[in-house]
GROMACS .gro file of C-alpha atoms in nm:
model
  506
    1UNK     CA    1   0.000   0.000   0.000
    2UNK     CA    2   0.125   0.347  -0.085
    3UNK     CA    3   0.234   0.598   0.176
    4UNK     CA    4  -0.012   0.841   0.017
    5UNK     CA    5  -0.295   0.606   0.096
    6UNK     CA    6  -0.187   0.570   0.458
    7UNK     CA    7  -0.151   0.944   0.492
    8UNK     CA    8  -0.498   1.011   0.358
    9UNK     CA    9  -0.649   0.739   0.574
   10UNK     CA   10  -0.481   0.890   0.879
   11UNK     CA   11  -0.619   1.229   0.783
   12UNK     CA   12  -0.962   1.072   0.760
   13UNK     CA   13  -0.934   0.926   1.109
   14UNK     CA   14  -0.834   1.270   1.234
   15UNK     CA   15  -1.150   1.398   1.070
   16UNK     CA   16  -1.353   1.142   1.260
   17UNK     CA   17  -1.200   1.263   1.586
   18UNK     CA   18  -1.302   1.618   1.493
   19UNK     CA   19  -1.653   1.492   1.420
   20UNK     CA   20  -1.674   1.350   1.773
   21UNK     CA   21  -1.587   1.691   1.909
   22UNK     CA   22  -1.850   1.846   1.681
   23UNK     CA   23  -2.121   1.621   1.821
   24UNK     CA   24  -2.012   1.695   2.177
   25UNK     CA   25  -2.043   2.071   2.120
   26UNK     CA   26  -2.346   2.067   1.894
   27UNK     CA   27  -2.199   2.217   1.580
   28UNK     CA   28  -2.091   2.097   1.236
   29UNK     CA   29  -1.761   2.248   1.110
   30UNK     CA   30  -1.755   2.344   0.742
   31UNK     CA   31  -1.422   2.165   0.697
   32UNK     CA   32  -1.594   1.831   0.743
   33UNK     CA   33  -1.858   1.869   0.473
   34UNK     CA   34  -1.856   1.577   0.230
   35UNK     CA   35  -1.821   1.644  -0.142
   36UNK     CA   36  -2.070   1.490  -0.383
   37UNK     CA   37  -1.985   1.130  -0.473
   38UNK     CA   38  -1.880   1.043  -0.826
   39UNK     CA   39  -2.149   0.772  -0.839
   40UNK     CA   40  -2.496   0.912  -0.904
   41UNK     CA   41  -2.729   0.874  -0.603
   42UNK     CA   42  -3.105   0.935  -0.613
   43UNK     CA   43  -3.144   1.151  -0.301
   44UNK     CA   44  -3.518   1.204  -0.359
   45UNK     CA   45  -3.599   0.850  -0.236
   46UNK     CA   46  -3.603   0.836   0.146
   47UNK     CA   47  -3.501   1.087   0.410
   48UNK     CA   48  -3.123   1.087   0.365
   49UNK     CA   49  -2.991   1.420   0.242
   50UNK     CA   50  -2.644   1.518   0.128
   51UNK     CA   51  -2.489   1.776   0.362
   52UNK     CA   52  -2.403   2.063   0.129
   53UNK     CA   53  -2.406   2.356   0.373
   54UNK     CA   54  -2.389   2.420   0.750
   55UNK     CA   55  -2.715   2.347   0.929
   56UNK     CA   56  -2.827   2.304   1.293
   57UNK     CA   57  -2.862   1.962   1.449
   58UNK     CA   58  -3.209   1.812   1.470
   59UNK     CA   59  -3.348   1.849   1.823
   60UNK     CA   60  -3.627   1.587   1.836
   61UNK     CA   61  -3.396   1.299   1.925
   62UNK     CA   62  -3.036   1.207   1.996
   63UNK     CA   63  -2.783   1.363   1.758
   64UNK     CA   64  -2.634   1.122   1.503
   65UNK     CA   65  -2.370   1.154   1.234
   66UNK     CA   66  -2.214   0.920   0.980
   67UNK     CA   67  -1.853   0.978   0.876
   68UNK     CA   68  -1.668   0.797   0.599
   69UNK     CA   69  -1.301   0.829   0.513
   70UNK     CA   70  -1.158   0.692   0.187
   71UNK     CA   71  -0.784   0.648   0.127
   72UNK     CA   72  -0.626   0.612  -0.217
   73UNK     CA   73  -0.471   0.281  -0.108
   74UNK     CA   74  -0.813   0.136  -0.037
   75UNK     CA   75  -0.796   0.180   0.341
   76UNK     CA   76  -1.144   0.301   0.436
   77UNK     CA   77  -1.302   0.398   0.768
   78UNK     CA   78  -1.676   0.426   0.832
   79UNK     CA   79  -1.819   0.538   1.166
   80UNK     CA   80  -2.171   0.612   1.288
   81UNK     CA   81  -2.178   0.827   1.600
   82UNK     CA   82  -2.472   0.882   1.834
   83UNK     CA   83  -2.510   1.115   2.128
   84UNK     CA   84  -2.495   0.937   2.465
   85UNK     CA   85  -2.816   0.913   2.663
   86UNK     CA   86  -2.845   1.171   2.943
   87UNK     CA   87  -2.764   1.046   3.294
   88UNK     CA   88  -2.852   1.180   3.634
   89UNK     CA   89  -2.555   1.358   3.788
   90UNK     CA   90  -2.430   1.253   4.130
   91UNK     CA   91  -2.286   1.562   4.301
   92UNK     CA   92  -2.064   1.369   4.542
   93UNK     CA   93  -1.970   1.002   4.530
   94UNK     CA   94  -1.654   0.999   4.740
   95UNK     CA   95  -1.813   0.819   5.034
   96UNK     CA   96  -1.961   0.552   4.807
   97UNK     CA   97  -1.622   0.472   4.657
   98UNK     CA   98  -1.415   0.507   4.975
   99UNK     CA   99  -1.078   0.678   4.952
  100UNK     CA  100  -0.973   0.886   4.653
  101UNK     CA  101  -0.650   1.047   4.534
  102UNK     CA  102  -0.596   1.389   4.382
  103UNK     CA  103  -0.258   1.389   4.199
  104UNK     CA  104  -0.095   1.721   4.108
  105UNK     CA  105   0.238   1.817   3.953
  106UNK     CA  106   0.436   2.118   3.838
  107UNK     CA  107   0.770   2.224   3.696
  108UNK     CA  108   0.878   2.348   4.039
  109UNK     CA  109   0.751   2.366   4.395
  110UNK     CA  110   0.582   2.703   4.344
  111UNK     CA  111   0.392   2.573   4.042
  112UNK     CA  112   0.283   2.266   4.238
  113UNK     CA  113   0.149   2.479   4.521
  114UNK     CA  114  -0.027   2.701   4.271
  115UNK     CA  115  -0.201   2.398   4.120
  116UNK     CA  116  -0.317   2.290   4.466
  117UNK     CA  117  -0.452   2.637   4.543
  118UNK     CA  118  -0.642   2.660   4.215
  119UNK     CA  119  -0.794   2.314   4.261
  120UNK     CA  120  -0.899   2.405   4.616
  121UNK     CA  121  -1.069   2.719   4.485
  122UNK     CA  122  -1.235   2.520   4.204
  123UNK     CA  123  -1.381   2.273   4.453
  124UNK     CA  124  -1.513   2.562   4.662
  125UNK     CA  125  -1.669   2.730   4.357
  126UNK     CA  126  -1.826   2.408   4.221
  127UNK     CA  127  -1.965   2.213   4.517
  128UNK     CA  128  -2.160   1.979   4.287
  129UNK     CA  129  -1.854   1.849   4.101
  130UNK     CA  130  -1.759   1.491   4.178
  131UNK     CA  131  -1.417   1.455   4.340
  132UNK     CA  132  -1.383   1.112   4.181
  133UNK     CA  133  -1.425   1.267   3.836
  134UNK     CA  134  -1.170   1.536   3.924
  135UNK     CA  135  -0.921   1.277   4.047
  136UNK     CA  136  -0.968   1.065   3.735
  137UNK     CA  137  -0.915   1.364   3.508
  138UNK     CA  138  -0.605   1.473   3.699
  139UNK     CA  139  -0.456   1.125   3.667
  140UNK     CA  140  -0.538   1.061   3.300
  141UNK     CA  141  -0.555   1.393   3.116
  142UNK     CA  142  -0.258   1.591   3.244
  143UNK     CA  143   0.114   1.557   3.191
  144UNK     CA  144   0.290   1.437   3.507
  145UNK     CA  145   0.578   1.672   3.584
  146UNK     CA  146   0.877   1.633   3.814
  147UNK     CA  147   0.750   1.814   4.126
  148UNK     CA  148   0.455   1.613   4.254
  149UNK     CA  149   0.194   1.620   4.526
  150UNK     CA  150  -0.084   1.376   4.604
  151UNK     CA  151  -0.378   1.427   4.839
  152UNK     CA  152  -0.553   1.123   4.990
  153UNK     CA  153  -0.904   1.191   5.116
  154UNK     CA  154  -1.231   1.022   5.201
  155UNK     CA  155  -1.463   1.325   5.168
  156UNK     CA  156  -1.475   1.680   5.032
  157UNK     CA  157  -1.367   1.846   5.356
  158UNK     CA  158  -1.066   1.617   5.386
  159UNK     CA  159  -0.969   1.680   5.024
  160UNK     CA  160  -0.999   2.057   5.068
  161UNK     CA  161  -0.789   2.050   5.385
  162UNK     CA  162  -0.515   1.852   5.212
  163UNK     CA  163  -0.514   2.082   4.908
  164UNK     CA  164  -0.504   2.389   5.130
  165UNK     CA  165  -0.210   2.249   5.329
  166UNK     CA  166  -0.022   2.162   5.010
  167UNK     CA  167  -0.092   2.507   4.863
  168UNK     CA  168   0.042   2.676   5.176
  169UNK     CA  169   0.334   2.438   5.227
  170UNK     CA  170   0.206   2.322   5.566
  171UNK     CA  171   0.257   1.954   5.666
  172UNK     CA  172  -0.060   1.744   5.684
  173UNK     CA  173  -0.112   1.369   5.730
  174UNK     CA  174  -0.320   1.321   5.414
  175UNK     CA  175  -0.086   1.460   5.150
  176UNK     CA  176   0.271   1.400   5.037
  177UNK     CA  177   0.490   1.595   4.801
  178UNK     CA  178   0.832   1.542   4.654
  179UNK     CA  179   1.050   1.533   4.346
  180UNK     CA  180   1.030   1.237   4.107
  181UNK     CA  181   1.404   1.175   4.088
  182UNK     CA  182   1.419   0.800   4.157
  183UNK     CA  183   1.427   0.526   3.893
  184UNK     CA  184   1.477   0.156   3.948
  185UNK     CA  185   1.331  -0.172   4.064
  186UNK     CA  186   1.100  -0.232   4.359
  187UNK     CA  187   1.193  -0.441   4.664
  188UNK     CA  188   0.962  -0.560   4.941
  189UNK     CA  189   1.154  -0.568   5.272
  190UNK     CA  190   1.023  -0.778   5.562
  191UNK     CA  191   1.172  -0.713   5.909
  192UNK     CA  192   1.208  -0.956   6.194
  193UNK     CA  193   1.060  -0.907   6.539
  194UNK     CA  194   0.996  -0.560   6.682
  195UNK     CA  195   0.741  -0.392   6.454
  196UNK     CA  196   0.435  -0.530   6.637
  197UNK     CA  197   0.174  -0.333   6.832
  198UNK     CA  198  -0.156  -0.459   6.985
  199UNK     CA  199  -0.422  -0.310   6.750
  200UNK     CA  200  -0.214  -0.328   6.430
  201UNK     CA  201  -0.476  -0.524   6.231
  202UNK     CA  202  -0.805  -0.387   6.366
  203UNK     CA  203  -0.855  -0.105   6.116
  204UNK     CA  204  -0.772  -0.310   5.808
  205UNK     CA  205  -0.998  -0.596   5.916
  206UNK     CA  206  -1.292  -0.356   5.876
  207UNK     CA  207  -1.166  -0.157   5.575
  208UNK     CA  208  -1.005  -0.410   5.341
  209UNK     CA  209  -1.154  -0.731   5.204
  210UNK     CA  210  -0.812  -0.818   5.057
  211UNK     CA  211  -0.642  -0.793   5.396
  212UNK     CA  212  -0.920  -0.981   5.575
  213UNK     CA  213  -0.924  -1.265   5.321
  214UNK     CA  214  -0.545  -1.311   5.332
  215UNK     CA  215  -0.542  -1.303   5.711
  216UNK     CA  216  -0.814  -1.569   5.727
  217UNK     CA  217  -0.607  -1.785   5.490
  218UNK     CA  218  -0.306  -1.745   5.720
  219UNK     CA  219  -0.519  -1.837   6.022
  220UNK     CA  220  -0.633  -2.158   5.852
  221UNK     CA  221  -0.276  -2.249   5.747
  222UNK     CA  222  -0.136  -2.183   6.097
  223UNK     CA  223  -0.409  -2.369   6.284
  224UNK     CA  224  -0.250  -2.720   6.260
  225UNK     CA  225   0.075  -2.593   6.416
  226UNK     CA  226  -0.043  -2.369   6.703
  227UNK     CA  227  -0.277  -2.405   7.001
  228UNK     CA  228  -0.407  -2.046   6.989
  229UNK     CA  229  -0.616  -1.838   6.747
  230UNK     CA  230  -0.446  -1.588   6.517
  231UNK     CA  231  -0.769  -1.394   6.461
  232UNK     CA  232  -0.839  -1.376   6.836
  233UNK     CA  233  -0.494  -1.229   6.898
  234UNK     CA  234  -0.531  -0.967   6.625
  235UNK     CA  235  -0.884  -0.877   6.732
  236UNK     CA  236  -0.763  -0.850   7.093
  237UNK     CA  237  -1.019  -1.091   7.229
  238UNK     CA  238  -1.013  -1.118   7.612
  239UNK     CA  239  -0.891  -1.480   7.620
  240UNK     CA  240  -0.643  -1.447   7.330
  241UNK     CA  241  -0.284  -1.564   7.364
  242UNK     CA  242  -0.037  -1.298   7.481
  243UNK     CA  243   0.138  -1.113   7.199
  244UNK     CA  244   0.463  -1.092   7.400
  245UNK     CA  245   0.517  -1.470   7.375
  246UNK     CA  246   0.780  -1.545   7.113
  247UNK     CA  247   0.581  -1.841   6.980
  248UNK     CA  248   0.286  -1.605   6.929
  249UNK     CA  249   0.438  -1.280   6.810
  250UNK     CA  250   0.648  -1.436   6.534
  251UNK     CA  251   0.360  -1.620   6.360
  252UNK     CA  252   0.138  -1.313   6.411
  253UNK     CA  253   0.395  -1.087   6.246
  254UNK     CA  254   0.432  -1.339   5.964
  255UNK     CA  255   0.058  -1.323   5.896
  256UNK     CA  256   0.057  -0.942   5.918
  257UNK     CA  257   0.339  -0.905   5.668
  258UNK     CA  258   0.194  -1.159   5.424
  259UNK     CA  259  -0.141  -0.979   5.437
  260UNK     CA  260   0.017  -0.634   5.396
  261UNK     CA  261   0.210  -0.762   5.093
  262UNK     CA  262  -0.123  -0.871   4.945
  263UNK     CA  263  -0.251  -0.517   5.005
  264UNK     CA  264   0.037  -0.363   4.809
  265UNK     CA  265  -0.017  -0.603   4.523
  266UNK     CA  266  -0.389  -0.523   4.516
  267UNK     CA  267  -0.293  -0.158   4.461
  268UNK     CA  268  -0.086  -0.253   4.157
  269UNK     CA  269   0.257  -0.247   4.323
  270UNK     CA  270   0.449  -0.566   4.242
  271UNK     CA  271   0.792  -0.643   4.383
  272UNK     CA  272   1.087  -0.719   4.157
  273UNK     CA  273   1.263  -0.876   4.455
  274UNK     CA  274   1.224  -0.948   4.827
  275UNK     CA  275   1.453  -0.925   5.129
  276UNK     CA  276   1.373  -1.072   5.469
  277UNK     CA  277   1.541  -0.989   5.800
  278UNK     CA  278   1.574  -1.296   6.028
  279UNK     CA  279   1.221  -1.441   6.055
  280UNK     CA  280   1.117  -1.195   5.782
  281UNK     CA  281   1.290  -1.430   5.537
  282UNK     CA  282   1.003  -1.676   5.582
  283UNK     CA  283   0.761  -1.410   5.457
  284UNK     CA  284   1.000  -1.314   5.177
  285UNK     CA  285   1.029  -1.675   5.060
  286UNK     CA  286   0.651  -1.714   5.053
  287UNK     CA  287   0.592  -1.385   4.867
  288UNK     CA  288   0.864  -1.486   4.618
  289UNK     CA  289   0.676  -1.812   4.550
  290UNK     CA  290   0.946  -2.035   4.700
  291UNK     CA  291   0.735  -2.155   4.994
  292UNK     CA  292   0.368  -2.247   4.990
  293UNK     CA  293   0.160  -2.080   5.258
  294UNK     CA  294   0.138  -2.411   5.443
  295UNK     CA  295   0.517  -2.465   5.441
  296UNK     CA  296   0.582  -2.105   5.545
  297UNK     CA  297   0.336  -2.131   5.834
  298UNK     CA  298   0.493  -2.460   5.942
  299UNK     CA  299   0.840  -2.304   5.951
  300UNK     CA  300   0.741  -1.989   6.140
  301UNK     CA  301   0.529  -2.177   6.394
  302UNK     CA  302   0.781  -2.455   6.467
  303UNK     CA  303   1.077  -2.214   6.459
  304UNK     CA  304   0.919  -1.984   6.718
  305UNK     CA  305   0.815  -2.278   6.937
  306UNK     CA  306   1.172  -2.413   6.942
  307UNK     CA  307   1.313  -2.067   7.020
  308UNK     CA  308   1.094  -2.059   7.329
  309UNK     CA  309   1.313  -2.333   7.477
  310UNK     CA  310   1.603  -2.082   7.473
  311UNK     CA  311   1.414  -1.832   7.688
  312UNK     CA  312   1.597  -1.722   8.001
  313UNK     CA  313   1.941  -1.824   7.876
  314UNK     CA  314   2.039  -1.530   7.659
  315UNK     CA  315   1.981  -1.178   7.539
  316UNK     CA  316   2.048  -0.933   7.256
  317UNK     CA  317   2.150  -0.568   7.229
  318UNK     CA  318   2.155  -0.305   6.953
  319UNK     CA  319   2.495  -0.144   6.907
  320UNK     CA  320   2.605   0.163   6.711
  321UNK     CA  321   2.921   0.007   6.565
  322UNK     CA  322   3.019  -0.147   6.233
  323UNK     CA  323   3.035  -0.525   6.204
  324UNK     CA  324   3.415  -0.524   6.184
  325UNK     CA  325   3.453  -0.298   6.486
  326UNK     CA  326   3.201  -0.502   6.686
  327UNK     CA  327   3.385  -0.827   6.613
  328UNK     CA  328   3.707  -0.670   6.735
  329UNK     CA  329   3.544  -0.547   7.054
  330UNK     CA  330   3.388  -0.890   7.120
  331UNK     CA  331   3.716  -1.085   7.107
  332UNK     CA  332   3.771  -1.078   7.488
  333UNK     CA  333   3.432  -1.242   7.542
  334UNK     CA  334   3.510  -1.549   7.331
  335UNK     CA  335   3.205  -1.763   7.251
  336UNK     CA  336   2.990  -1.592   7.514
  337UNK     CA  337   2.894  -1.308   7.277
  338UNK     CA  338   2.857  -1.299   6.898
  339UNK     CA  339   2.773  -1.062   6.616
  340UNK     CA  340   2.407  -1.143   6.546
  341UNK     CA  341   2.301  -0.877   6.293
  342UNK     CA  342   2.482  -0.650   6.047
  343UNK     CA  343   2.241  -0.374   5.942
  344UNK     CA  344   2.504  -0.136   5.810
  345UNK     CA  345   2.807   0.080   5.895
  346UNK     CA  346   2.667   0.205   6.228
  347UNK     CA  347   2.400  -0.052   6.317
  348UNK     CA  348   2.465  -0.401   6.451
  349UNK     CA  349   2.322  -0.641   6.709
  350UNK     CA  350   2.509  -0.862   6.953
  351UNK     CA  351   2.369  -1.174   7.122
  352UNK     CA  352   2.478  -1.423   7.384
  353UNK     CA  353   2.494  -1.485   7.758
  354UNK     CA  354   2.303  -1.234   7.975
  355UNK     CA  355   2.587  -1.145   8.216
  356UNK     CA  356   2.842  -1.098   7.942
  357UNK     CA  357   2.591  -0.889   7.748
  358UNK     CA  358   2.528  -0.662   8.049
  359UNK     CA  359   2.902  -0.611   8.092
  360UNK     CA  360   2.954  -0.530   7.725
  361UNK     CA  361   2.664  -0.284   7.711
  362UNK     CA  362   2.793  -0.107   8.024
  363UNK     CA  363   3.143  -0.077   7.876
  364UNK     CA  364   3.017   0.078   7.552
  365UNK     CA  365   2.779   0.314   7.730
  366UNK     CA  366   3.064   0.439   7.950
  367UNK     CA  367   3.256   0.524   7.633
  368UNK     CA  368   2.962   0.716   7.488
  369UNK     CA  369   2.881   0.449   7.230
  370UNK     CA  370   2.512   0.372   7.184
  371UNK     CA  371   2.425   0.028   7.325
  372UNK     CA  372   2.076  -0.082   7.429
  373UNK     CA  373   1.939  -0.422   7.522
  374UNK     CA  374   1.657  -0.561   7.309
  375UNK     CA  375   1.342  -0.676   7.491
  376UNK     CA  376   1.398  -1.051   7.444
  377UNK     CA  377   1.522  -1.317   7.688
  378UNK     CA  378   1.681  -1.548   7.432
  379UNK     CA  379   1.985  -1.532   7.203
  380UNK     CA  380   1.936  -1.619   6.836
  381UNK     CA  381   2.196  -1.600   6.557
  382UNK     CA  382   2.469  -1.731   6.786
  383UNK     CA  383   2.613  -2.061   6.913
  384UNK     CA  384   2.325  -2.118   7.158
  385UNK     CA  385   2.110  -2.220   6.861
  386UNK     CA  386   2.334  -2.517   6.788
  387UNK     CA  387   2.166  -2.716   7.063
  388UNK     CA  388   1.847  -2.704   6.854
  389UNK     CA  389   1.999  -2.816   6.523
  390UNK     CA  390   1.867  -3.173   6.518
  391UNK     CA  391   1.519  -3.065   6.628
  392UNK     CA  392   1.501  -2.789   6.368
  393UNK     CA  393   1.622  -3.008   6.081
  394UNK     CA  394   1.361  -3.270   6.172
  395UNK     CA  395   1.086  -3.009   6.199
  396UNK     CA  396   1.170  -2.857   5.858
  397UNK     CA  397   1.250  -3.188   5.687
  398UNK     CA  398   0.924  -3.205   5.490
  399UNK     CA  399   0.950  -2.850   5.353
  400UNK     CA  400   0.970  -2.853   4.972
  401UNK     CA  401   1.102  -2.524   4.828
  402UNK     CA  402   0.998  -2.431   4.476
  403UNK     CA  403   1.142  -2.222   4.197
  404UNK     CA  404   1.118  -1.851   4.279
  405UNK     CA  405   0.874  -1.629   4.090
  406UNK     CA  406   1.078  -1.318   4.172
  407UNK     CA  407   1.431  -1.262   4.300
  408UNK     CA  408   1.517  -1.313   4.667
  409UNK     CA  409   1.825  -1.155   4.822
  410UNK     CA  410   1.921  -1.370   5.119
  411UNK     CA  411   2.032  -1.228   5.454
  412UNK     CA  412   2.187  -1.569   5.525
  413UNK     CA  413   2.399  -1.585   5.208
  414UNK     CA  414   2.430  -1.209   5.161
  415UNK     CA  415   2.316  -1.217   4.799
  416UNK     CA  416   2.069  -1.362   4.551
  417UNK     CA  417   1.958  -1.723   4.611
  418UNK     CA  418   1.769  -1.980   4.406
  419UNK     CA  419   1.447  -2.130   4.538
  420UNK     CA  420   1.602  -2.474   4.563
  421UNK     CA  421   1.857  -2.341   4.814
  422UNK     CA  422   1.592  -2.286   5.080
  423UNK     CA  423   1.574  -2.639   5.220
  424UNK     CA  424   1.560  -2.751   5.586
  425UNK     CA  425   1.928  -2.672   5.646
  426UNK     CA  426   1.885  -2.322   5.509
  427UNK     CA  427   1.614  -2.252   5.766
  428UNK     CA  428   1.838  -2.381   6.044
  429UNK     CA  429   2.112  -2.145   5.919
  430UNK     CA  430   1.857  -1.863   5.913
  431UNK     CA  431   1.830  -1.891   6.292
  432UNK     CA  432   2.192  -1.984   6.368
  433UNK     CA  433   2.402  -1.756   6.149
  434UNK     CA  434   2.432  -1.373   6.158
  435UNK     CA  435   2.175  -1.170   5.967
  436UNK     CA  436   2.368  -1.018   5.674
  437UNK     CA  437   2.113  -0.749   5.599
  438UNK     CA  438   2.373  -0.497   5.480
  439UNK     CA  439   2.514  -0.744   5.227
  440UNK     CA  440   2.169  -0.842   5.095
  441UNK     CA  441   2.060  -0.480   5.051
  442UNK     CA  442   2.394  -0.398   4.891
  443UNK     CA  443   2.341  -0.677   4.637
  444UNK     CA  444   1.993  -0.545   4.560
  445UNK     CA  445   2.124  -0.192   4.510
  446UNK     CA  446   2.394  -0.327   4.281
  447UNK     CA  447   2.120  -0.500   4.077
  448UNK     CA  448   1.933  -0.171   4.023
  449UNK     CA  449   1.679  -0.173   4.307
  450UNK     CA  450   1.593   0.178   4.425
  451UNK     CA  451   1.240   0.160   4.572
  452UNK     CA  452   1.235  -0.019   4.908
  453UNK     CA  453   0.895  -0.079   5.069
  454UNK     CA  454   0.910  -0.196   5.431
  455UNK     CA  455   0.610  -0.427   5.456
  456UNK     CA  456   0.542  -0.424   5.829
  457UNK     CA  457   0.311  -0.282   6.099
  458UNK     CA  458   0.575  -0.023   6.188
  459UNK     CA  459   0.902   0.076   6.014
  460UNK     CA  460   1.212  -0.055   6.190
  461UNK     CA  461   1.459  -0.083   5.902
  462UNK     CA  462   1.424   0.267   5.753
  463UNK     CA  463   1.741   0.400   5.915
  464UNK     CA  464   1.951   0.107   5.797
  465UNK     CA  465   1.816   0.124   5.443
  466UNK     CA  466   1.878   0.500   5.425
  467UNK     CA  467   2.236   0.462   5.543
  468UNK     CA  468   2.308   0.178   5.302
  469UNK     CA  469   2.180   0.379   5.004
  470UNK     CA  470   2.383   0.682   5.111
  471UNK     CA  471   2.694   0.468   5.159
  472UNK     CA  472   2.658   0.343   4.801
  473UNK     CA  473   2.605   0.700   4.678
  474UNK     CA  474   2.264   0.607   4.539
  475UNK     CA  475   1.936   0.796   4.544
  476UNK     CA  476   1.638   0.587   4.648
  477UNK     CA  477   1.293   0.591   4.804
  478UNK     CA  478   1.217   0.410   5.130
  479UNK     CA  479   0.847   0.378   5.206
  480UNK     CA  480   0.675   0.234   5.517
  481UNK     CA  481   0.342   0.053   5.511
  482UNK     CA  482   0.179   0.113   5.850
  483UNK     CA  483   0.292   0.306   6.157
  484UNK     CA  484   0.234   0.242   6.525
  485UNK     CA  485  -0.121   0.353   6.614
  486UNK     CA  486  -0.190   0.429   6.247
  487UNK     CA  487  -0.305   0.105   6.087
  488UNK     CA  488  -0.566   0.229   5.841
  489UNK     CA  489  -0.618   0.185   5.471
  490UNK     CA  490  -0.553   0.557   5.429
  491UNK     CA  491  -0.204   0.504   5.576
  492UNK     CA  492  -0.126   0.250   5.303
  493UNK     CA  493  -0.257   0.488   5.035
  494UNK     CA  494  -0.029   0.761   5.171
  495UNK     CA  495   0.258   0.513   5.131
  496UNK     CA  496   0.151   0.456   4.771
  497UNK     CA  497   0.146   0.834   4.725
  498UNK     CA  498   0.504   0.851   4.857
  499UNK     CA  499   0.610   0.603   4.591
  500UNK     CA  500   0.440   0.799   4.313
  501UNK     CA  501   0.580   1.139   4.406
  502UNK     CA  502   0.932   0.994   4.409
  503UNK     CA  503   0.897   0.857   4.056
  504UNK     CA  504   0.736   0.511   4.078
  505UNK     CA  505   0.545   0.403   3.766
  506UNK     CA  506   0.287   0.127   3.748
   0.00000   0.00000   0.00000
């Protein structure tokens, strides 16, 4: 087919687009009048008339128009257009649809604030305009520029307050702003113990069917391995098991993180890789597709039950030293104390015998070095775990790892691992060996990962992630999921907004 034919056909399609606009506005542009056909047509028979001059639309029915485009190459387009039937307007539908987002952008911060102010004034001047329609138009019909702001609201008053705060540059909990200067892959990061708080699931149970369904699936998968109810613990029932028990809190956190990961995925955010910190690796392996939900629940339940046998014999402390410096300072203590966690250049954890730990913490504190005991009465990631090796290998012996769906950066190996590597011995090593979080994150950064989402009830790894990115000289975005005493769906949407304003693309 000739290029001339394609060009004329394209011009004809452009004409059809103009015709659509004509129907919308109720006029017929002269430039779209059809010339008389070369074939003779008897126009006196019937009601069809050739359009030879501008004329008003008929008013006794819906407007209709037929448009034909003929290309020299034989490429033809024929379209019949009819006016849409009138619909009853709904002045405000925000409450019916739940939360909504109002995305804005500008070439600089001043332009962004100006956009927010004008939209606030528009909402005030047009109280009947649907906020959902405004949000949709903002997201789909405007160019997204580098300086971005996003307001999350559940009603008109909330939306106006967020827009007003953004326009004035005043912090508010329901909007975020930033510069979209981050590009790269997305990593879900799952911490170990420490992010829990009593009512962390209550809000999402009521607000999110996705969260509730995933949590119920976790409860069913855990039931054969525990003698308490996951749902009772999360709903804070009077007779529920105590959350401060290690054999309770670890499976509960597992279920929380699995369910929060499902929430992110329901919002269209998919991970390119996962990283798990200590017990968080069990969640990471499940989200990566390596472990079935049943196998993952078996590991976390039996692992936490075995750890309980260590209670009273050890302790752990957070230290503001590098891994190399900590090892050097621990030499006088021999096997009594060990490096348990390497979170980065200034963040480590030591574990071991209680008396030796108290002495070490006191020595560092006297020197002005930060050292604080962690609220646990056992010592993991050290030689004390060796007494449990046979029991753990037997407990995990039936676990069958699968091929990973997405990459997993191991905090046991310090780099990427294959699904087949995560057998029973791997899960023993996960409890016995130091947590190489800094190495795993470093490998992810090296592989192009720049967006790190901490999937947990409260962020505990943000500082370490920030330091590791800065150490590598890389720009990245670190986003939490929930925060202590803020476990709502709106909190997750604000996290999504943080991703978007930093440059994330679906």
